[in-house]
Short mmCIF file of C-alpha atoms in Angstrom, two decimals:
data_model
loop_
_atom_site.label_atom_id
_atom_site.label_comp_id
_atom_site.label_asym_id
_atom_site.label_seq_id
_atom_site.Cartn_x
_atom_site.Cartn_y
_atom_site.Cartn_z
CA MET P 28 33.49 -25.23 -106.87
CA VAL P 29 36.98 -25.05 -105.31
CA ASN P 30 37.15 -24.78 -101.51
CA ASN P 31 39.93 -22.28 -100.81
CA ARG P 32 39.67 -22.49 -97.02
CA SER P 33 42.73 -23.95 -95.30
CA ASP P 34 42.61 -26.80 -92.85
CA LYS P 35 43.54 -24.33 -90.10
CA GLU P 36 40.58 -22.09 -90.91
CA ILE P 37 38.18 -25.05 -90.81
CA GLU P 38 39.68 -26.27 -87.56
CA LYS P 39 39.36 -22.77 -86.03
CA LYS P 40 35.70 -22.52 -87.06
CA ASN P 41 34.90 -25.97 -85.67
CA SER P 42 36.60 -25.04 -82.42
CA ARG P 43 34.39 -21.96 -82.11
CA LEU P 44 31.25 -24.01 -82.74
CA ILE P 45 32.27 -26.59 -80.15
CA SER P 46 32.97 -23.85 -77.60
CA LYS P 47 29.58 -22.27 -78.32
CA ASP P 48 27.82 -25.62 -77.91
CA LYS P 49 29.62 -26.24 -74.63
CA GLY P 50 28.64 -22.78 -73.39
CA GLU P 51 25.00 -23.34 -74.30
CA ASP P 52 25.07 -26.80 -72.70
CA LYS P 53 26.57 -25.34 -69.52
CA GLU P 54 23.96 -22.56 -69.40
CA ALA P 55 21.13 -25.06 -69.89
CA SER P 56 22.69 -27.37 -67.30
CA ASN P 57 22.89 -24.57 -64.72
CA LYS P 58 19.28 -23.58 -65.37
CA ASN P 59 18.10 -27.19 -65.08
CA LEU P 60 20.13 -27.59 -61.89
CA LYS P 61 18.34 -24.58 -60.35
CA ILE P 62 14.92 -25.86 -61.41
CA SER P 63 15.73 -29.43 -60.35
CA ASN P 64 15.97 -28.21 -56.76
CA ILE P 65 12.30 -27.20 -56.81
CA GLU P 66 10.08 -29.04 -54.39
CA ASN P 67 7.42 -30.88 -56.36
CA SER P 68 4.37 -28.91 -55.25
CA ASN P 69 2.04 -31.17 -57.20
CA LEU P 70 2.87 -33.85 -54.64
CA ASN P 71 1.94 -31.35 -51.94
CA ASN P 72 -1.35 -30.71 -53.72
CA GLU P 73 -2.07 -34.42 -53.82
CA LYS P 74 -1.46 -34.60 -50.07
CA LYS P 75 -3.53 -31.46 -49.51
CA PHE P 76 -6.53 -32.85 -51.33
CA SER P 77 -6.21 -36.36 -49.97
CA ASN P 78 -6.14 -35.05 -46.40
CA ASN P 79 -9.07 -32.68 -46.83
CA ASN P 80 -11.85 -35.21 -46.33
CA ASP P 81 -12.80 -33.47 -43.12
CA LYS P 82 -13.59 -30.24 -44.99
CA LYS P 83 -17.15 -29.47 -45.95
CA ASP P 84 -16.28 -28.99 -49.63
CA ASN P 85 -14.71 -32.46 -49.78
CA ASP P 86 -17.33 -34.52 -47.97
CA ASN P 87 -18.11 -36.43 -51.17
CA LYS P 88 -16.08 -39.62 -50.75
CA ASN P 89 -16.65 -40.45 -54.43
CA ILE P 90 -14.20 -37.70 -55.43
CA THR P 91 -10.56 -38.80 -55.61
CA TRP P 92 -7.49 -36.75 -56.54
CA HIS P 93 -6.11 -38.13 -59.82
CA LYS P 94 -2.31 -38.28 -59.75
CA SER P 95 -0.13 -37.24 -62.67
CA THR P 96 3.27 -38.43 -63.81
CA ILE P 97 4.18 -34.79 -64.53
CA GLY P 98 4.74 -32.41 -61.63
CA PHE P 99 5.71 -28.84 -60.89
CA LYS P 100 9.40 -29.46 -61.53
CA GLU P 101 8.76 -30.94 -64.98
CA HIS P 102 6.47 -28.05 -65.96
CA CYS P 103 9.13 -25.55 -64.89
CA GLN P 104 11.82 -27.41 -66.81
CA ASN P 105 9.61 -27.45 -69.89
CA LEU P 106 9.15 -23.65 -69.77
CA GLU P 107 12.68 -22.99 -68.48
CA GLN P 108 11.39 -20.77 -65.68
CA ILE P 109 10.06 -21.12 -62.15
CA GLY P 110 6.31 -20.93 -61.69
CA GLN P 111 5.37 -18.34 -59.08
CA VAL P 112 2.71 -15.83 -58.05
CA LEU P 113 3.09 -12.09 -57.55
CA TRP P 114 0.07 -10.94 -55.56
CA PHE P 115 -0.75 -7.22 -55.93
CA THR P 116 -2.95 -5.86 -53.13
CA GLY P 117 -4.08 -2.30 -52.44
CA LEU P 118 -6.97 0.14 -52.59
CA SER P 119 -8.98 0.72 -55.74
CA GLY P 120 -7.09 3.33 -57.74
CA SER P 121 -3.74 2.58 -56.11
CA GLY P 122 -2.30 1.36 -59.42
CA LYS P 123 -2.39 -2.44 -59.06
CA SER P 124 -3.72 -3.25 -62.51
CA THR P 125 -1.70 -0.57 -64.30
CA ILE P 126 1.56 -1.80 -62.76
CA ALA P 127 0.67 -5.46 -63.33
CA VAL P 128 0.13 -4.72 -67.03
CA GLU P 129 3.58 -3.11 -67.20
CA VAL P 130 5.22 -6.04 -65.39
CA GLU P 131 3.48 -8.47 -67.76
CA SER P 132 4.78 -6.53 -70.77
CA MET P 133 8.35 -6.50 -69.43
CA LEU P 134 8.32 -10.23 -68.74
CA ILE P 135 6.93 -11.05 -72.19
CA LYS P 136 9.78 -9.05 -73.72
CA GLN P 137 12.17 -11.24 -71.71
CA GLY P 138 10.61 -14.33 -73.25
CA LYS P 139 8.82 -15.42 -70.07
CA VAL P 140 5.49 -17.23 -69.94
CA VAL P 141 3.27 -14.99 -67.84
CA TYR P 142 -0.44 -14.46 -67.25
CA ARG P 143 -2.30 -11.69 -65.44
CA LEU P 144 -5.39 -12.34 -63.33
CA ASP P 145 -7.22 -9.05 -62.73
CA GLY P 146 -9.96 -8.58 -60.14
CA ASP P 147 -12.42 -6.76 -62.40
CA ASN P 148 -11.76 -9.11 -65.32
CA ILE P 149 -12.39 -12.21 -63.21
CA ARG P 150 -15.69 -10.77 -62.00
CA HIS P 151 -16.83 -10.69 -65.64
CA GLY P 152 -16.69 -14.49 -65.74
CA LEU P 153 -15.54 -16.91 -63.07
CA ASN P 154 -16.67 -14.75 -60.15
CA LYS P 155 -19.62 -12.92 -61.76
CA ASP P 156 -21.99 -14.55 -59.25
CA LEU P 157 -20.30 -12.89 -56.26
CA SER P 158 -21.31 -9.65 -54.55
CA PHE P 159 -19.06 -7.35 -52.51
CA SER P 160 -20.23 -8.56 -49.10
CA ALA P 161 -17.52 -9.67 -46.68
CA LYS P 162 -18.49 -13.32 -47.24
CA ASP P 163 -18.36 -13.04 -51.03
CA ARG P 164 -15.09 -11.09 -50.95
CA LYS P 165 -13.51 -13.99 -49.09
CA GLU P 166 -14.91 -16.44 -51.63
CA ASN P 167 -13.61 -14.19 -54.41
CA ILE P 168 -10.07 -14.53 -53.05
CA ARG P 169 -10.43 -18.24 -52.26
CA ARG P 170 -11.31 -19.00 -55.88
CA ILE P 171 -8.58 -16.89 -57.43
CA ALA P 172 -5.98 -18.25 -55.00
CA GLU P 173 -6.83 -21.78 -56.15
CA VAL P 174 -6.66 -20.71 -59.81
CA ALA P 175 -3.33 -18.94 -59.28
CA SER P 176 -1.99 -22.06 -57.56
CA LEU P 177 -2.83 -24.13 -60.65
CA PHE P 178 -1.16 -21.59 -62.94
CA LYS P 179 1.94 -21.64 -60.75
CA ASP P 180 2.00 -25.46 -60.79
CA ALA P 181 1.95 -25.24 -64.60
CA GLY P 182 5.22 -23.26 -64.40
CA ILE P 183 3.60 -19.92 -65.28
CA ILE P 184 4.58 -16.61 -63.72
CA THR P 185 1.18 -15.42 -62.49
CA LEU P 186 0.30 -11.81 -61.67
CA VAL P 187 -2.74 -11.43 -59.42
CA SER P 188 -4.12 -7.90 -59.00
CA PHE P 189 -7.00 -7.99 -56.53
CA ILE P 190 -7.86 -5.51 -53.77
CA SER P 191 -7.97 -8.53 -51.41
CA PRO P 192 -8.79 -6.36 -48.40
CA TYR P 193 -8.54 -8.99 -45.65
CA ARG P 194 -5.26 -10.28 -44.20
CA GLU P 195 -6.84 -13.65 -43.53
CA SER P 196 -7.68 -14.11 -47.21
CA ARG P 197 -4.21 -13.06 -48.34
CA GLU P 198 -2.68 -15.51 -45.86
CA PHE P 199 -4.95 -18.22 -47.26
CA ALA P 200 -3.61 -17.40 -50.74
CA ARG P 201 -0.01 -17.61 -49.51
CA ASN P 202 -0.62 -21.02 -47.93
CA CYS P 203 -2.58 -22.29 -50.93
CA ILE P 204 0.12 -21.30 -53.42
CA GLY P 205 3.10 -22.07 -51.23
CA GLU P 206 5.21 -19.68 -49.16
CA GLU P 207 8.30 -20.05 -51.36
CA TYR P 208 6.50 -19.20 -54.60
CA PHE P 209 4.25 -16.38 -53.35
CA LYS P 210 5.15 -12.69 -53.13
CA GLU P 211 2.73 -10.25 -51.51
CA ILE P 212 3.21 -6.83 -53.09
CA TYR P 213 1.49 -3.92 -51.38
CA ILE P 214 0.63 -1.19 -53.87
CA LYS P 215 0.55 1.71 -51.46
CA ALA P 216 -1.48 4.88 -52.00
CA ASP P 217 -3.36 6.91 -49.42
CA ILE P 218 -7.13 7.16 -49.70
CA ASP P 219 -7.01 10.86 -50.67
CA SER P 220 -4.74 10.10 -53.64
CA CYS P 221 -7.01 7.27 -54.75
CA ILE P 222 -10.08 9.51 -54.51
CA GLU P 223 -8.28 12.17 -56.54
CA ARG P 224 -7.29 9.67 -59.23
CA ASP P 225 -10.62 7.82 -59.27
CA PRO P 226 -10.13 6.47 -62.85
CA LYS P 227 -13.50 4.67 -62.86
CA ASP P 228 -15.50 7.27 -60.87
CA LEU P 229 -16.10 4.60 -58.24
CA TYR P 230 -15.11 6.74 -55.26
CA LYS P 231 -17.43 9.47 -56.46
CA LYS P 232 -20.31 6.99 -56.54
CA ALA P 233 -19.34 5.41 -53.21
CA LEU P 234 -19.11 8.77 -51.45
CA ALA P 235 -22.51 9.66 -52.88
CA GLY P 236 -23.94 6.45 -51.44
CA GLU P 237 -24.53 4.87 -54.85
CA ILE P 238 -22.15 1.96 -54.14
CA SER P 239 -22.22 0.02 -50.87
CA ASN P 240 -19.42 -2.05 -49.32
CA PHE P 241 -16.76 -0.04 -51.13
CA THR P 242 -13.23 -0.61 -49.80
CA GLY P 243 -11.77 2.45 -48.13
CA VAL P 244 -15.13 4.21 -47.89
CA SER P 245 -17.78 1.87 -46.49
CA ALA P 246 -15.73 -1.34 -46.17
CA PRO P 247 -12.34 -1.92 -44.51
CA TYR P 248 -8.91 -2.47 -46.03
CA GLU P 249 -6.42 -4.25 -43.80
CA VAL P 250 -2.94 -3.00 -44.67
CA PRO P 251 -0.35 -5.81 -45.06
CA GLU P 252 1.79 -6.17 -41.95
CA SER P 253 4.80 -7.86 -43.57
CA PRO P 254 4.54 -7.65 -47.37
CA ASP P 255 7.41 -8.91 -49.52
CA LEU P 256 7.53 -5.54 -51.26
CA VAL P 257 5.93 -2.11 -50.83
CA ILE P 258 5.40 0.04 -53.92
CA ASP P 259 4.47 3.64 -53.09
CA THR P 260 2.71 4.96 -56.19
CA ASN P 261 2.79 8.49 -54.80
CA VAL P 262 6.56 8.34 -55.24
CA LEU P 263 7.36 5.83 -58.01
CA THR P 264 6.36 5.93 -61.67
CA VAL P 265 4.69 2.94 -63.30
CA GLU P 266 7.96 1.89 -64.95
CA GLU P 267 9.97 2.32 -61.73
CA SER P 268 7.37 0.30 -59.85
CA ALA P 269 7.45 -2.51 -62.41
CA ARG P 270 11.24 -2.72 -62.37
CA SER P 271 11.25 -2.92 -58.58
CA ILE P 272 8.76 -5.78 -58.75
CA LEU P 273 10.92 -7.69 -61.24
CA GLY P 274 13.58 -7.65 -58.55
CA VAL P 275 11.55 -9.95 -56.25
CA LEU P 276 10.97 -12.63 -58.88
CA ILE P 277 12.51 -16.02 -58.21
CA ASP P 278 15.18 -16.09 -60.89
CA ASP P 279 15.85 -19.25 -62.88
CA GLU P 280 19.31 -18.10 -63.95
#
């Protein structure tokens, strides 16, 4: 076969390929530069666990934190994104889970690695032994905060949709995960709107006395004082809410 392309055409094509490669290398370099500035939170975890011998849960001196050669920064570089936690809090029926599902879908379409931890779903497994007493609600949040922290350390964008009614528990989650990589998102809806929506008929049962310790009816909900974002579901659609939430993500670009 005769190659009819001129030397100039070949040179022009090669030049385009080189430019493309340089552009891709520059983009990757910029992304790695952003991720390289991440504090290695795995080191913080090692310190956290090694200094917790005074805590009741860590009284067993035969348990030692096993260090890894791979940390938070390396996990983030591997996934080309920054691990972080978006924490959705609000009354039952406010729209937490619905909006989290939409955010998850949008992020997957962007090629992100994301996982959603839903309050009801977790109570089917990990937390199925817990009741809705104040003590067990705190334990519910303690466990999921620790799980979300591990997911974040793995470089995963983690969406947590739990009522999490107590400020103290939400503050524990923020400290456990790390201030820089935690966003508290208040899904706002007044109690009357939630009762009207009542997608699971839970308010109906609670108001009839069939469910005890129900948040907003027979148990308190402590409204966030300084959330990172407020989403008013009486005003915004699900899609509008999700797009607003994407705006608070730590960007790796």
